[in-house]
mmCIF file of C-alpha atoms in Angstrom:
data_model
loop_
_atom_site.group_PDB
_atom_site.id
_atom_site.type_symbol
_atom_site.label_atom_id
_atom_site.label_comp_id
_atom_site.label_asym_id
_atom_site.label_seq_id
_atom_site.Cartn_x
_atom_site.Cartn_y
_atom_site.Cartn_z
ATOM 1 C CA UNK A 1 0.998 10.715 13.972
ATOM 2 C CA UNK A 2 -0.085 13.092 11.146
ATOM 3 C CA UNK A 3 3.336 13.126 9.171
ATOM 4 C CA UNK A 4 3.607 11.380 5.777
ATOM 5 C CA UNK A 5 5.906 8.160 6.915
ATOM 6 C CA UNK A 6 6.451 6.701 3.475
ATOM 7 C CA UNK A 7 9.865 4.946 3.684
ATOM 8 C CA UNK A 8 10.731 6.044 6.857
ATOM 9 C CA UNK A 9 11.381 3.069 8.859
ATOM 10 C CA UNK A 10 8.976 4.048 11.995
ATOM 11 C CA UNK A 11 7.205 1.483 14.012
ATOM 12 C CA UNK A 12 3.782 0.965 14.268
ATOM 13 C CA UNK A 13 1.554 3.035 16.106
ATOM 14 C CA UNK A 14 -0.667 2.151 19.104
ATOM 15 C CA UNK A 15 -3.606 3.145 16.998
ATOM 16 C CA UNK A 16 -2.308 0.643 13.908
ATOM 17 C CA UNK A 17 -1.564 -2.068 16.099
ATOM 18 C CA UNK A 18 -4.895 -2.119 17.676
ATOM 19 C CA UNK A 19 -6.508 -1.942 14.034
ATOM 20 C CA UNK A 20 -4.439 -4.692 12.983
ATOM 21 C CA UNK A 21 -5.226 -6.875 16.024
ATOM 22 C CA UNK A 22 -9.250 -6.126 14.651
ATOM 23 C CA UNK A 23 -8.166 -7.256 11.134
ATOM 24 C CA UNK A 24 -6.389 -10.333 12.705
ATOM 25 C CA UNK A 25 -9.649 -11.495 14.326
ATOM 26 C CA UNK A 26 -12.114 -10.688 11.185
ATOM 27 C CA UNK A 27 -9.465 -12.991 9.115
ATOM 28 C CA UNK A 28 -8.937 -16.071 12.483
ATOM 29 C CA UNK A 29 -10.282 -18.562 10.420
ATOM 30 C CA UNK A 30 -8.397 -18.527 6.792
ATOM 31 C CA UNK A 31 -5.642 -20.090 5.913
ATOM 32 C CA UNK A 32 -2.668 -18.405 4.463
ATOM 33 C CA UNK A 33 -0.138 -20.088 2.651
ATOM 34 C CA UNK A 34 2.578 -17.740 2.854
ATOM 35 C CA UNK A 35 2.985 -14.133 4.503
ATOM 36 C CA UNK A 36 4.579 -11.409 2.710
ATOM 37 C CA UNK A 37 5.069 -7.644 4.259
ATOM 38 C CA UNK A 38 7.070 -4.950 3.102
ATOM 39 C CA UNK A 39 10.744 -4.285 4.203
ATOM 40 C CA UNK A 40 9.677 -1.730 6.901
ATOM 41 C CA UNK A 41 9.166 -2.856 10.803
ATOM 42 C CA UNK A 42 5.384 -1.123 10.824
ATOM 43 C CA UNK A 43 4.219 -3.419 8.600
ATOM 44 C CA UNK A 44 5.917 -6.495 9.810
ATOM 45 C CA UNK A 45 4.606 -5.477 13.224
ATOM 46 C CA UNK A 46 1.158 -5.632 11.361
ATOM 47 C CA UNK A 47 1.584 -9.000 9.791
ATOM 48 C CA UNK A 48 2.826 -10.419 13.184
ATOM 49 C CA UNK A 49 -0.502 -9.568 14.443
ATOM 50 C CA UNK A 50 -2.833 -10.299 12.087
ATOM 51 C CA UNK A 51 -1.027 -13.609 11.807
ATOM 52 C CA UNK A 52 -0.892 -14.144 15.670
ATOM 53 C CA UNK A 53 -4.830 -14.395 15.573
ATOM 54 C CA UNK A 54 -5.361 -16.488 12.913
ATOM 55 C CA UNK A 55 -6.232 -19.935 13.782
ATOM 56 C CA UNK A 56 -4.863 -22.108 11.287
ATOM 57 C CA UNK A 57 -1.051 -22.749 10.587
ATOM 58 C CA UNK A 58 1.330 -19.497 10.907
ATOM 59 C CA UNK A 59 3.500 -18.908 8.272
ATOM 60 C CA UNK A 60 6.881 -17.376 8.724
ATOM 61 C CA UNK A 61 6.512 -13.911 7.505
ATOM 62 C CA UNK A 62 8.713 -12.762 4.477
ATOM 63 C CA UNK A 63 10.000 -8.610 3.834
ATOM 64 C CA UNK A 64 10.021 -8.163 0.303
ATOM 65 C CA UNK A 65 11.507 -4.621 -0.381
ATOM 66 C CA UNK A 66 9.116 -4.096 -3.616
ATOM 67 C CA UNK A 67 6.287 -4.067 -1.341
ATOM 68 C CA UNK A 68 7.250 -0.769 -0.046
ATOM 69 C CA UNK A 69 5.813 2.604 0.116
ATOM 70 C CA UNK A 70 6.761 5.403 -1.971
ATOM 71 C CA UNK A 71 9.572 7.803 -1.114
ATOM 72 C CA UNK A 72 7.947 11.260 -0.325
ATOM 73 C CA UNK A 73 11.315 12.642 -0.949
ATOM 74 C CA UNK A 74 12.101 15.973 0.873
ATOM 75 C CA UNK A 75 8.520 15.784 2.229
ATOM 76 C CA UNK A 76 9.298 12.494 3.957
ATOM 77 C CA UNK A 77 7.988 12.808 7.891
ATOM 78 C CA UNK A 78 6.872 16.209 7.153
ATOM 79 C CA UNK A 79 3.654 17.109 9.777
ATOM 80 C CA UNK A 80 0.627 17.332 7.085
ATOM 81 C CA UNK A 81 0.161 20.676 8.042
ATOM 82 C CA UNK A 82 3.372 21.672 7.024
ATOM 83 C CA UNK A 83 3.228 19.375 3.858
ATOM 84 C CA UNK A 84 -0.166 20.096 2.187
ATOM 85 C CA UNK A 85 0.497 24.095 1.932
ATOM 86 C CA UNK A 86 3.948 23.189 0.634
ATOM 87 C CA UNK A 87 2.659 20.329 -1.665
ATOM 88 C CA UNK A 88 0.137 22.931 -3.117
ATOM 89 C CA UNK A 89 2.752 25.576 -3.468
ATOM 90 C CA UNK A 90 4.077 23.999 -6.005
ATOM 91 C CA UNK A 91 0.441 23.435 -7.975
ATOM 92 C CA UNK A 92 -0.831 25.620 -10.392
ATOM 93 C CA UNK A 93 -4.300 27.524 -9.314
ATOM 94 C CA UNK A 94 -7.226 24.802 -10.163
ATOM 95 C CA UNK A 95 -4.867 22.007 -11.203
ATOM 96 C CA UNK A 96 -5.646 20.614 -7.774
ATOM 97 C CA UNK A 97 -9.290 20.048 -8.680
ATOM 98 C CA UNK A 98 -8.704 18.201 -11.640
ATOM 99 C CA UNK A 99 -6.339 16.234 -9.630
ATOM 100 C CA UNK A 100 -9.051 14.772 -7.129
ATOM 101 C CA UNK A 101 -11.886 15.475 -9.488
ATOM 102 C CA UNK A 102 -10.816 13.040 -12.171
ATOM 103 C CA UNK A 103 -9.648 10.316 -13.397
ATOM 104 C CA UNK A 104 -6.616 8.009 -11.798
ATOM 105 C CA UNK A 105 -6.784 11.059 -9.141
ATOM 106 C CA UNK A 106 -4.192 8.379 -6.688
ATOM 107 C CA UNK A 107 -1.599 8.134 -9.460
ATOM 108 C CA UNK A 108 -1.729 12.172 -10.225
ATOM 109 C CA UNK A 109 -1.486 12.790 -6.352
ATOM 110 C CA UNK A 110 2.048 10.209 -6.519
ATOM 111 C CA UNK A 111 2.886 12.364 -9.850
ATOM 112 C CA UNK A 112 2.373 15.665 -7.947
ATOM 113 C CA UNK A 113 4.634 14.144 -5.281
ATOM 114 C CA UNK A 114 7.162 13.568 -7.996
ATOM 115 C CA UNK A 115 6.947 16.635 -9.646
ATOM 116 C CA UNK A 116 7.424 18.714 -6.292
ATOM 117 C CA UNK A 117 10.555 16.722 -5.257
ATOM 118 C CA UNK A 118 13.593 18.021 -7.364
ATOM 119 C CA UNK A 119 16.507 16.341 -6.604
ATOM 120 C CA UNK A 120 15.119 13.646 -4.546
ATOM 121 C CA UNK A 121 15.065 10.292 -6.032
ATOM 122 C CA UNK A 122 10.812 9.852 -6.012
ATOM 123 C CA UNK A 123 8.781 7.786 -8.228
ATOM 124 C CA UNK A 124 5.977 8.624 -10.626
ATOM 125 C CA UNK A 125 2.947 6.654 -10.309
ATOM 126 C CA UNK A 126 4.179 4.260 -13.425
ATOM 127 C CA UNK A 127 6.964 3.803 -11.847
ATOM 128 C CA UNK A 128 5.395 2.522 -8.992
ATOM 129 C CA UNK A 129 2.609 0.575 -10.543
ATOM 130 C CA UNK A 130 5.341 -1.319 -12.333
ATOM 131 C CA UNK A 131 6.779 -2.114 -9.067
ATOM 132 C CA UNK A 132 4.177 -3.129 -7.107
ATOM 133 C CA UNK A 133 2.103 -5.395 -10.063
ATOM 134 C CA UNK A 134 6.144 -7.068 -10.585
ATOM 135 C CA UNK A 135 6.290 -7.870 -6.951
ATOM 136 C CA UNK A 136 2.806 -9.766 -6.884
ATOM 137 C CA UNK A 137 3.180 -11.193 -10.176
ATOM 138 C CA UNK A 138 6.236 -13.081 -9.058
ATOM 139 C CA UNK A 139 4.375 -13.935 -5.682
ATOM 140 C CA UNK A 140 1.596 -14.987 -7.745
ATOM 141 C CA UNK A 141 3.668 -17.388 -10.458
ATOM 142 C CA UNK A 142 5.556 -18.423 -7.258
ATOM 143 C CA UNK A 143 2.068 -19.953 -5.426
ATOM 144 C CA UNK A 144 -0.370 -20.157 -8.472
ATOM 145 C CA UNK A 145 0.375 -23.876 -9.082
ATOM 146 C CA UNK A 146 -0.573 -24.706 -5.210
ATOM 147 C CA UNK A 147 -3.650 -22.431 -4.560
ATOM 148 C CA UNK A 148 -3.970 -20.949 -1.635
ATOM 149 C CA UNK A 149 -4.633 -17.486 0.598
ATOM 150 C CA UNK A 150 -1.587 -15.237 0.662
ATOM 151 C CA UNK A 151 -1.380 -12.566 2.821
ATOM 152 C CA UNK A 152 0.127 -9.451 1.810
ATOM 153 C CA UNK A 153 0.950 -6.170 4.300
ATOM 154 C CA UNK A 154 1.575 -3.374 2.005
ATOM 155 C CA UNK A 155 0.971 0.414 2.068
ATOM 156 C CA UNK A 156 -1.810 2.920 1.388
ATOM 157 C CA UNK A 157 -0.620 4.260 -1.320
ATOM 158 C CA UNK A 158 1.228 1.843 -3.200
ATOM 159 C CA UNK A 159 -1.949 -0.521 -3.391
ATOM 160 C CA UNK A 160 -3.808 2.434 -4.120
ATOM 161 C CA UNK A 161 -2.479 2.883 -7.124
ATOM 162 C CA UNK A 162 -2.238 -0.561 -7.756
ATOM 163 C CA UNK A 163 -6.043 -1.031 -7.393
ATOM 164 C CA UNK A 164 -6.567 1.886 -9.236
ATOM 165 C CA UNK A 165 -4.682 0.987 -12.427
ATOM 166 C CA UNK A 166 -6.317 -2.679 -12.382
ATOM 167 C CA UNK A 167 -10.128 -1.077 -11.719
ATOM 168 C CA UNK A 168 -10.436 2.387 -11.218
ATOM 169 C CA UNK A 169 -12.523 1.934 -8.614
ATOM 170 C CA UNK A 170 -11.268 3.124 -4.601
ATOM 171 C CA UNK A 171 -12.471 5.243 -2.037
ATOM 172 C CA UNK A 172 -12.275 8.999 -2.449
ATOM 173 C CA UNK A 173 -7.904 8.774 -2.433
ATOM 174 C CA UNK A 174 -6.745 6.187 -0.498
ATOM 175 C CA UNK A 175 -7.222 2.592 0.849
ATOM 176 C CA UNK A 176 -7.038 3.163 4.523
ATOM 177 C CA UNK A 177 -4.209 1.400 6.585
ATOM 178 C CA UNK A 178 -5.571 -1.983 7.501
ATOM 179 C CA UNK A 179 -7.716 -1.856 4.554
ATOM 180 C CA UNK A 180 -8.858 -5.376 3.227
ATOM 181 C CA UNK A 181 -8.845 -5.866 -0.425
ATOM 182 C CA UNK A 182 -8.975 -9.259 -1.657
ATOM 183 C CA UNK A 183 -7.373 -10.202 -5.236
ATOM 184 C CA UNK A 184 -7.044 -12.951 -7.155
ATOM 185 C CA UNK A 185 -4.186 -14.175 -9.586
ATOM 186 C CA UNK A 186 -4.807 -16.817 -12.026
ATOM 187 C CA UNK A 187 -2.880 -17.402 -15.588
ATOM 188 C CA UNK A 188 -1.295 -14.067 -15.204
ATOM 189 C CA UNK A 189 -4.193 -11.775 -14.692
ATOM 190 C CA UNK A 190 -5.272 -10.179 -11.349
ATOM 191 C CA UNK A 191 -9.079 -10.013 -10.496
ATOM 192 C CA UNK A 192 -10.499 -7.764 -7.806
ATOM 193 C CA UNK A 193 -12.758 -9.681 -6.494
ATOM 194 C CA UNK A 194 -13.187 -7.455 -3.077
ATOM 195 C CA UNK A 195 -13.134 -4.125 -1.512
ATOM 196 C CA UNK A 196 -13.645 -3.202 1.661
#
């Protein structure tokens, strides 16, 4: 596809549902609890599969709009070839280095985002930490009493930035799609406990 999809409401891709048929089968034999997805039909679509493999009980899945990606703002669907030279149009010569050179470089990418989208309504990387760490913190009080797996189907760059703020630690930029990242919630505190 090539085109930044953020809240667009496309449907998932050949290529995504055949990854998330892959993740399905790695994940067959635990239970989940619950299933939460975003608002947004691609990853629904995901969810359904993953969920279709499994080979315990199959939890209804539920859209929770705070699971959604970030806005991209007049950028939205743009072709990445079209984005990235108009993206770094609006960067100053060598601020893109520091960008993926240092620290929290996911959160200054989602700040560049919102910095290049005037009159669009796009959040800044706070903004969207608080969002998606609100979201799971409710899920969390909601099942931490009664244990469990819960399966969430996010996006890349909302649990980027959510993994990044609670460790610091992620690929080069982004959790791919279909990325597994396992996280635990106990007495308010998330722990990463894996990566993949």
């Amino acid at each position: 596809m090539h085109r930044l999809q953020g809240i667009t409401d496309s449907p998932l891709t050949k290529k995504g549902a055949a990854r998330a048929y892959k993740l399905g089968k790695r994940l067959n034999q635990v239970e989940f609890r619950a299933v939460y997805a975003s608002d947004l039909k691609r990853t629904q679509a995901t969810a359904e599969i993953i969920i279709a493999e499994n080979q315990g009980p199959r939890p209804a899945i539920h859209c929770d709009p705070g699971l959604r990606e970030l806005s991209f703002g007049s950028y939205e669907e743009m072709k990445n070839r079209r984005m990235i030279p108009a993206v770094l149009s609006k960067v100053k010569p060598g601020q893109i280095f520091s960008i993926v050179r240092g620290p929290k470089r996911v959160s200054r990418v989602v700040d560049l985002f919102k910095s290049a989208n005037h009159g669009f309504k796009v959040e800044n990387a706070q903004e969207l930490n608080q969002r998606i760490t609100r979201t799971l913190m409710q899920l969390g009080k909601k099942y931490e009493a009664q244990g469990g797996n819960i399966l969430i189907v996010s996006h890349a760059l909302i649990l980027s930035v959510f993994i990044e703020n609670l460790s610091g630690n992620l690929p080069f930029l982004l959790l791919q799609n279909t990325h597994l990242s396992r996280v635990d919630y106990e007495n308010g505190k998330f722990k990463i406990i894996e990566i993949e």
